[in-house]
Amino acid sequence: MNTQHPFPPYFSLFLLFLAAITNLLSPSHGALGKCNPSDYKALMNIKKSLNNPYHLASWKPNTDCCEWYVVTCDRKTNRINELSVFQGEISGQIPSSVGDLPYLERVTFRHLTNVTGTIPPSITKLKRLISLDLTYLSLSGPVPNFLNQLTNLQYLDLSFNQFSGSIPPNLSELKNLEAIHLDRNRLTGSIPESFGRFPGPVIPHLFLSHNQLSGPIPKSLASLDYGTIDLSWNRFVGDASILFDAKHGLTSYIDLSRNQFEFDLSKVKFPKTLTWLDLSHNKIFGRIPEEIKGLELHMLNVSYNNLCGNIPYGGKMQSFQNTAYFHNKCLCGPPLTGCKKVIA
């Protein structure tokens, strides 16, 4: 009986050679150390997408990613839970592969020379994410309306970019949010009415300065006790006195400067917790309320308005330079010159 091998003898040698090559090209779990293989793959894709920058030189093939720079591994799970890339010569876009690191809690891309484009939709896969810091980049286009899917997010910073268009109203659905930084962009339109309905338990600090936002302040904001609200250097108009409430127990910082707000300051009731107040460069009229003397103010500026009457004497009011009060209609008293009697 003549039996023939189905394959030539050298074919088995070829299979052994192929297996050896595959093992060399595929990182073994031993070579990766504590690094999870799927995390390793995602990180290598990120490095490739960013054109293998020198900033990521420690990301060497077939090494333990838990030992690499700009990433952090959780000590218990050995999964990548933090990615922090900052101050480097890096060009490209934020890689979609960032979304393939499911244990990420913090993502930072900051102060990078030429990172353009926008935020990849894949980032919504990061259900553990609590901090998203994409600042001092060249990101553009609208602020994505899918960020509300990051339900555990506590900190959102998109400042110092080139984002345009309106603010997504659904950001107010982020119930764990503690701070929103959308300042230093090119945003237009008004503040969403929904920003007066953050579900809490904490009302986020709100930074919207240095944009092209316009219109009146939504009345819904009057009900919220913002710790910080910075609306400076925009084009807002109308009555901003609704932001002041003596019953507020958290408000410490209010900056409304460089807008076109117009309201009677005499009727404002300041929260006792207020320590920083900048109302300069608006159209605010009336008098400075005497109650302001009881505040522990570290900063005050009411210059370039239409205020009149005596500057309240006492408290910290005279500790500020005259530049905090000058260029008003008829504001007077220390540290400005004395008040003159008006002859009818």
CSV table of C-alpha atoms in Angstrom, one decimal:
chain,number,residue,atom,x,y,z
A,1,MET,CA,0.0,0.0,0.0
A,2,ASN,CA,1.5,3.3,-1.1
A,3,THR,CA,0.8,6.2,1.3
A,4,GLN,CA,1.8,9.7,0.3
A,5,HIS,CA,2.1,12.7,2.6
A,6,PRO,CA,-0.5,15.3,1.7
A,7,PHE,CA,2.2,18.0,1.9
A,8,PRO,CA,5.8,18.0,0.9
A,9,PRO,CA,8.3,17.4,3.8
A,10,TYR,CA,9.6,21.0,3.7
A,11,PHE,CA,6.0,22.4,4.3
A,12,SER,CA,6.1,21.6,8.0
A,13,LEU,CA,9.4,23.4,8.3
A,14,PHE,CA,7.8,26.4,6.6
A,15,LEU,CA,4.9,26.3,9.2
A,16,LEU,CA,7.5,26.3,12.0
A,17,PHE,CA,9.3,29.3,10.5
A,18,LEU,CA,6.0,31.1,10.0
A,19,ALA,CA,5.0,30.5,13.7
A,20,ALA,CA,8.4,31.8,14.8
A,21,ILE,CA,8.1,35.0,12.8
A,22,THR,CA,4.5,35.6,14.1
A,23,ASN,CA,5.8,35.3,17.7
A,24,LEU,CA,8.5,37.8,17.0
A,25,LEU,CA,6.0,40.3,15.5
A,26,SER,CA,3.3,39.8,18.1
A,27,PRO,CA,4.2,41.0,21.6
A,28,SER,CA,4.1,38.2,24.2
A,29,HIS,CA,2.3,38.8,27.4
A,30,GLY,CA,5.6,38.3,29.2
A,31,ALA,CA,7.3,41.1,27.2
A,32,LEU,CA,4.5,43.5,28.0
A,33,GLY,CA,4.8,43.0,31.7
A,34,LYS,CA,1.8,44.3,33.5
A,35,CYS,CA,0.5,46.1,30.4
A,36,ASN,CA,-2.9,44.8,29.2
A,37,PRO,CA,-2.5,43.7,25.5
A,38,SER,CA,-5.5,45.6,24.3
A,39,ASP,CA,-4.3,48.8,26.0
A,40,TYR,CA,-0.9,48.3,24.5
A,41,LYS,CA,-2.4,48.0,21.0
A,42,ALA,CA,-4.5,51.2,21.5
A,43,LEU,CA,-1.5,53.2,22.7
A,44,MET,CA,0.6,52.1,19.8
A,45,ASN,CA,-2.2,53.2,17.5
A,46,ILE,CA,-2.3,56.6,19.3
A,47,LYS,CA,1.5,57.0,18.8
A,48,LYS,CA,1.2,56.1,15.1
A,49,SER,CA,-1.7,58.6,14.6
A,50,LEU,CA,0.4,61.4,16.2
A,51,ASN,CA,3.3,60.5,13.8
A,52,ASN,CA,5.5,58.9,16.4
A,53,PRO,CA,6.5,62.1,18.2
A,54,TYR,CA,9.6,62.3,20.3
A,55,HIS,CA,7.4,63.2,23.2
A,56,LEU,CA,6.3,59.5,23.2
A,57,ALA,CA,9.8,58.1,22.8
A,58,SER,CA,9.3,55.9,25.9
A,59,TRP,CA,6.5,54.1,24.1
A,60,LYS,CA,8.7,51.3,22.7
A,61,PRO,CA,7.4,48.2,21.1
A,62,ASN,CA,7.1,45.1,23.2
A,63,THR,CA,7.7,46.9,26.5
A,64,ASP,CA,5.5,47.3,29.6
A,65,CYS,CA,3.2,50.3,28.9
A,66,CYS,CA,2.7,50.7,32.7
A,67,GLU,CA,6.3,52.0,32.7
A,68,TRP,CA,5.8,54.5,29.9
A,69,TYR,CA,5.7,58.3,30.3
A,70,VAL,CA,2.4,60.3,30.1
A,71,VAL,CA,0.3,57.3,31.0
A,72,THR,CA,-0.8,55.8,34.4
A,73,CYS,CA,-1.8,52.2,35.2
A,74,ASP,CA,-4.3,51.4,37.9
A,75,ARG,CA,-2.4,49.4,40.6
A,76,LYS,CA,-5.1,46.8,41.0
A,77,THR,CA,-6.3,46.2,37.4
A,78,ASN,CA,-3.1,47.2,35.5
A,79,ARG,CA,-5.3,49.0,33.0
A,80,ILE,CA,-4.5,52.5,31.7
A,81,ASN,CA,-6.6,55.0,33.6
A,82,GLU,CA,-4.8,58.2,32.8
A,83,LEU,CA,-3.4,59.7,29.6
A,84,SER,CA,-1.7,63.1,30.0
A,85,VAL,CA,0.1,64.5,26.9
A,86,PHE,CA,1.2,68.1,27.4
A,87,GLN,CA,3.9,70.7,26.4
A,88,GLY,CA,5.3,69.0,23.3
A,89,GLU,CA,6.0,69.4,19.6
A,90,ILE,CA,3.1,67.3,18.4
A,91,SER,CA,1.1,67.6,15.2
A,92,GLY,CA,-2.1,65.8,14.1
A,93,GLN,CA,-5.5,65.3,15.5
A,94,ILE,CA,-6.7,63.7,18.7
A,95,PRO,CA,-6.6,60.0,17.8
A,96,SER,CA,-9.8,58.1,17.8
A,97,SER,CA,-7.9,55.2,19.4
A,98,VAL,CA,-8.2,57.1,22.7
A,99,GLY,CA,-11.7,55.6,22.8
A,100,ASP,CA,-10.1,52.1,22.9
A,101,LEU,CA,-8.8,52.6,26.4
A,102,PRO,CA,-12.0,51.8,28.3
A,103,TYR,CA,-10.6,52.3,31.8
A,104,LEU,CA,-9.5,55.9,31.2
A,105,GLU,CA,-10.6,58.3,34.0
A,106,ARG,CA,-8.5,61.3,32.9
A,107,VAL,CA,-7.6,62.5,29.4
A,108,THR,CA,-5.3,65.5,28.9
A,109,PHE,CA,-4.0,67.0,25.7
A,110,ARG,CA,-2.6,70.4,26.6
A,111,HIS,CA,-0.1,73.0,25.2
A,112,LEU,CA,0.7,71.0,22.1
A,113,THR,CA,2.0,72.9,19.0
A,114,ASN,CA,-0.2,71.8,16.2
A,115,VAL,CA,-3.1,69.5,17.3
A,116,THR,CA,-6.0,70.4,15.1
A,117,GLY,CA,-9.4,69.0,14.1
A,118,THR,CA,-12.1,68.3,16.7
A,119,ILE,CA,-12.9,65.8,19.5
A,120,PRO,CA,-13.4,62.3,18.1
A,121,PRO,CA,-16.8,60.7,18.7
A,122,SER,CA,-15.1,57.5,20.0
A,123,ILE,CA,-14.4,59.4,23.2
A,124,THR,CA,-18.0,58.6,24.2
A,125,LYS,CA,-16.9,55.0,24.8
A,126,LEU,CA,-15.0,56.2,27.9
A,127,LYS,CA,-17.8,55.6,30.4
A,128,ARG,CA,-15.4,56.0,33.4
A,129,LEU,CA,-14.0,59.4,32.3
A,130,ILE,CA,-14.2,62.1,35.0
A,131,SER,CA,-11.8,64.7,33.6
A,132,LEU,CA,-11.4,65.9,29.9
A,133,ASP,CA,-8.8,68.6,29.5
A,134,LEU,CA,-8.2,69.6,25.9
A,135,THR,CA,-6.6,73.1,26.3
A,136,TYR,CA,-4.1,75.3,24.5
A,137,LEU,CA,-4.6,73.4,21.2
A,138,SER,CA,-5.9,74.4,17.8
A,139,LEU,CA,-9.2,72.4,18.0
A,140,SER,CA,-12.0,73.9,15.9
A,141,GLY,CA,-15.5,73.4,14.7
A,142,PRO,CA,-18.5,73.2,17.1
A,143,VAL,CA,-18.3,71.9,20.6
A,144,PRO,CA,-19.6,68.4,20.0
A,145,ASN,CA,-23.1,67.7,21.3
A,146,PHE,CA,-22.2,64.1,22.2
A,147,LEU,CA,-20.2,65.1,25.3
A,148,ASN,CA,-23.4,64.7,27.4
A,149,GLN,CA,-22.8,60.9,27.0
A,150,LEU,CA,-19.8,61.1,29.3
A,151,THR,CA,-22.1,60.7,32.3
A,152,ASN,CA,-19.4,60.5,35.0
A,153,LEU,CA,-17.6,63.7,33.8
A,154,GLN,CA,-16.7,66.1,36.6
A,155,TYR,CA,-14.3,68.4,34.9
A,156,LEU,CA,-14.6,69.7,31.3
A,157,ASP,CA,-11.9,72.1,30.0
A,158,LEU,CA,-11.9,73.1,26.3
A,159,SER,CA,-10.4,76.6,26.8
A,160,PHE,CA,-7.8,78.2,24.6
A,161,ASN,CA,-8.9,76.7,21.3
A,162,GLN,CA,-10.8,77.8,18.2
A,163,PHE,CA,-14.2,76.2,18.8
A,164,SER,CA,-17.1,78.1,17.1
A,165,GLY,CA,-20.8,78.0,17.0
A,166,SER,CA,-23.2,77.8,19.9
A,167,ILE,CA,-22.9,76.1,23.3
A,168,PRO,CA,-24.6,72.7,23.3
A,169,PRO,CA,-27.6,73.0,25.7
A,170,ASN,CA,-27.3,69.3,26.6
A,171,LEU,CA,-24.1,69.9,28.6
A,172,SER,CA,-26.5,70.6,31.5
A,173,GLU,CA,-27.4,66.9,31.5
A,174,LEU,CA,-24.0,66.1,33.1
A,175,LYS,CA,-25.1,65.7,36.6
A,176,ASN,CA,-21.6,65.2,38.1
A,177,LEU,CA,-20.0,68.2,36.5
A,178,GLU,CA,-18.1,70.5,38.8
A,179,ALA,CA,-16.5,72.9,36.3
A,180,ILE,CA,-17.0,74.0,32.7
A,181,HIS,CA,-14.3,75.9,30.9
A,182,LEU,CA,-15.3,77.0,27.4
A,183,ASP,CA,-13.4,80.3,27.7
A,184,ARG,CA,-10.9,81.6,25.1
A,185,ASN,CA,-12.7,80.3,22.0
A,186,ARG,CA,-14.9,81.8,19.2
A,187,LEU,CA,-18.3,80.7,20.5
A,188,THR,CA,-21.3,82.7,19.5
A,189,GLY,CA,-25.0,82.8,20.4
A,190,SER,CA,-26.4,82.9,23.9
A,191,ILE,CA,-26.1,81.0,27.2
A,192,PRO,CA,-28.5,78.0,27.0
A,193,GLU,CA,-31.6,78.3,29.1
A,194,SER,CA,-30.8,74.8,30.3
A,195,PHE,CA,-27.7,76.1,32.1
A,196,GLY,CA,-30.1,77.2,34.8
A,197,ARG,CA,-31.2,73.6,35.4
A,198,PHE,CA,-28.1,71.6,36.2
A,199,PRO,CA,-29.3,68.6,38.2
A,200,GLY,CA,-26.5,68.8,40.8
A,201,PRO,CA,-25.7,67.9,43.5
A,202,VAL,CA,-23.0,70.5,42.7
A,203,ILE,CA,-23.5,73.5,40.5
A,204,PRO,CA,-20.5,73.7,38.2
A,205,HIS,CA,-18.1,76.7,38.1
A,206,LEU,CA,-18.9,78.4,34.8
A,207,PHE,CA,-16.1,80.0,32.7
A,208,LEU,CA,-17.3,81.5,29.4
A,209,SER,CA,-15.0,84.5,29.0
A,210,HIS,CA,-13.2,85.7,25.8
A,211,ASN,CA,-15.8,84.5,23.3
A,212,GLN,CA,-18.3,86.3,21.1
A,213,LEU,CA,-21.4,85.3,23.1
A,214,SER,CA,-24.3,87.7,23.1
A,215,GLY,CA,-27.8,88.3,24.2
A,216,PRO,CA,-29.3,88.6,27.8
A,217,ILE,CA,-28.6,86.3,30.7
A,218,PRO,CA,-31.2,83.6,30.8
A,219,LYS,CA,-33.6,84.1,33.8
A,220,SER,CA,-33.1,80.5,34.7
A,221,LEU,CA,-29.6,81.3,36.0
A,222,ALA,CA,-31.1,83.3,38.8
A,223,SER,CA,-32.0,80.1,40.7
A,224,LEU,CA,-28.5,78.6,40.7
A,225,ASP,CA,-25.8,79.3,43.3
A,226,TYR,CA,-22.7,79.3,41.1
A,227,GLY,CA,-19.5,79.3,43.0
A,228,THR,CA,-17.8,81.0,40.1
A,229,ILE,CA,-19.2,82.6,37.0
A,230,ASP,CA,-17.0,84.4,34.5
A,231,LEU,CA,-18.8,86.0,31.5
A,232,SER,CA,-16.1,88.6,30.8
A,233,TRP,CA,-15.0,89.8,27.3
A,234,ASN,CA,-18.2,88.9,25.5
A,235,ARG,CA,-21.2,90.8,24.0
A,236,PHE,CA,-23.8,90.2,26.6
A,237,VAL,CA,-26.5,92.8,27.2
A,238,GLY,CA,-29.3,93.6,29.6
A,239,ASP,CA,-29.9,93.0,33.2
A,240,ALA,CA,-27.3,90.8,35.0
A,241,SER,CA,-28.5,91.6,38.5
A,242,ILE,CA,-30.3,88.3,38.5
A,243,LEU,CA,-26.9,86.6,39.2
A,244,PHE,CA,-26.7,88.3,42.6
A,245,ASP,CA,-28.7,86.9,45.5
A,246,ALA,CA,-28.0,87.5,49.2
A,247,LYS,CA,-29.3,84.0,49.9
A,248,HIS,CA,-26.5,82.3,47.8
A,249,GLY,CA,-24.0,80.7,50.1
A,250,LEU,CA,-21.4,79.5,47.6
A,251,THR,CA,-20.9,82.4,45.1
A,252,SER,CA,-17.4,83.8,45.6
A,253,TYR,CA,-16.3,84.9,42.1
A,254,ILE,CA,-18.3,87.0,39.6
A,255,ASP,CA,-16.7,88.6,36.6
A,256,LEU,CA,-19.0,90.4,34.2
A,257,SER,CA,-16.4,92.9,32.7
A,258,ARG,CA,-16.1,93.9,29.1
A,259,ASN,CA,-19.8,93.5,28.1
A,260,GLN,CA,-22.8,95.8,27.6
A,261,PHE,CA,-24.7,95.0,30.8
A,262,GLU,CA,-27.1,97.7,31.9
A,263,PHE,CA,-28.8,97.6,35.3
A,264,ASP,CA,-29.2,99.5,38.5
A,265,LEU,CA,-26.4,98.5,41.0
A,266,SER,CA,-28.3,100.2,43.8
A,267,LYS,CA,-30.8,97.4,43.9
A,268,VAL,CA,-28.3,94.5,44.0
A,269,LYS,CA,-28.1,92.3,47.1
A,270,PHE,CA,-24.6,90.7,47.3
A,271,PRO,CA,-24.0,87.2,48.6
A,272,LYS,CA,-21.9,87.3,51.8
A,273,THR,CA,-19.5,84.8,50.3
A,274,LEU,CA,-18.5,87.1,47.5
A,275,THR,CA,-14.7,87.8,47.4
A,276,TRP,CA,-14.1,88.7,43.7
A,277,LEU,CA,-16.3,91.2,41.8
A,278,ASP,CA,-15.4,92.7,38.4
A,279,LEU,CA,-18.2,94.8,36.7
A,280,SER,CA,-15.9,97.1,34.7
A,281,HIS,CA,-16.5,98.3,31.2
A,282,ASN,CA,-20.3,98.0,31.1
A,283,LYS,CA,-23.2,100.4,31.2
A,284,ILE,CA,-24.2,99.8,34.9
A,285,PHE,CA,-25.8,102.8,36.7
A,286,GLY,CA,-27.0,103.8,40.1
A,287,ARG,CA,-25.0,103.8,43.4
A,288,ILE,CA,-22.7,101.3,45.0
A,289,PRO,CA,-24.8,99.7,47.8
A,290,GLU,CA,-23.5,100.4,51.4
A,291,GLU,CA,-23.8,96.6,52.1
A,292,ILE,CA,-20.7,96.0,50.0
A,293,LYS,CA,-18.6,97.2,53.0
A,294,GLY,CA,-19.4,94.0,54.8
A,295,LEU,CA,-17.8,91.7,52.1
A,296,GLU,CA,-14.3,90.2,52.4
A,297,LEU,CA,-13.4,91.4,48.9
A,298,HIS,CA,-10.0,90.5,47.5
A,299,MET,CA,-10.7,92.2,44.2
A,300,LEU,CA,-13.2,94.9,43.1
A,301,ASN,CA,-13.5,96.8,39.9
A,302,VAL,CA,-16.5,98.9,38.9
A,303,SER,CA,-14.6,101.3,36.5
A,304,TYR,CA,-15.9,102.4,33.1
A,305,ASN,CA,-19.6,102.5,34.0
A,306,ASN,CA,-22.3,105.1,34.7
A,307,LEU,CA,-22.2,104.9,38.5
A,308,CYS,CA,-22.8,108.0,40.7
A,309,GLY,CA,-22.7,108.9,44.4
A,310,ASN,CA,-20.4,108.3,47.2
A,311,ILE,CA,-18.1,105.3,47.3
A,312,PRO,CA,-19.1,103.5,50.6
A,313,TYR,CA,-16.5,104.2,53.3
A,314,GLY,CA,-15.2,101.4,55.4
A,315,GLY,CA,-14.5,97.7,55.1
A,316,LYS,CA,-12.1,97.1,52.2
A,317,MET,CA,-13.5,99.8,49.9
A,318,GLN,CA,-10.5,102.2,50.3
A,319,SER,CA,-7.9,99.4,50.0
A,320,PHE,CA,-8.4,99.3,46.3
A,321,GLN,CA,-6.7,101.8,43.9
A,322,ASN,CA,-8.6,104.6,42.3
A,323,THR,CA,-8.4,102.7,39.0
A,324,ALA,CA,-11.1,100.3,40.5
A,325,TYR,CA,-13.6,103.2,40.5
A,326,PHE,CA,-12.6,105.8,37.9
A,327,HIS,CA,-14.3,106.6,34.5
A,328,ASN,CA,-17.8,106.6,35.9
A,329,LYS,CA,-20.5,109.2,35.5
A,330,CYS,CA,-20.2,110.9,38.9
A,331,LEU,CA,-18.7,108.4,41.4
A,332,CYS,CA,-16.8,110.2,44.1
A,333,GLY,CA,-15.1,109.9,47.5
A,334,PRO,CA,-12.0,108.1,48.6
A,335,PRO,CA,-9.9,106.8,46.9
A,336,LEU,CA,-11.3,109.2,44.2
A,337,THR,CA,-11.6,112.9,44.8
A,338,GLY,CA,-14.2,114.3,47.2
A,339,CYS,CA,-17.8,114.7,46.2
A,340,LYS,CA,-18.9,118.1,45.0
A,341,LYS,CA,-22.3,119.6,45.7
A,342,VAL,CA,-24.4,119.6,42.6
A,343,ILE,CA,-25.9,123.1,41.8
A,344,ALA,CA,-29.3,122.8,40.2
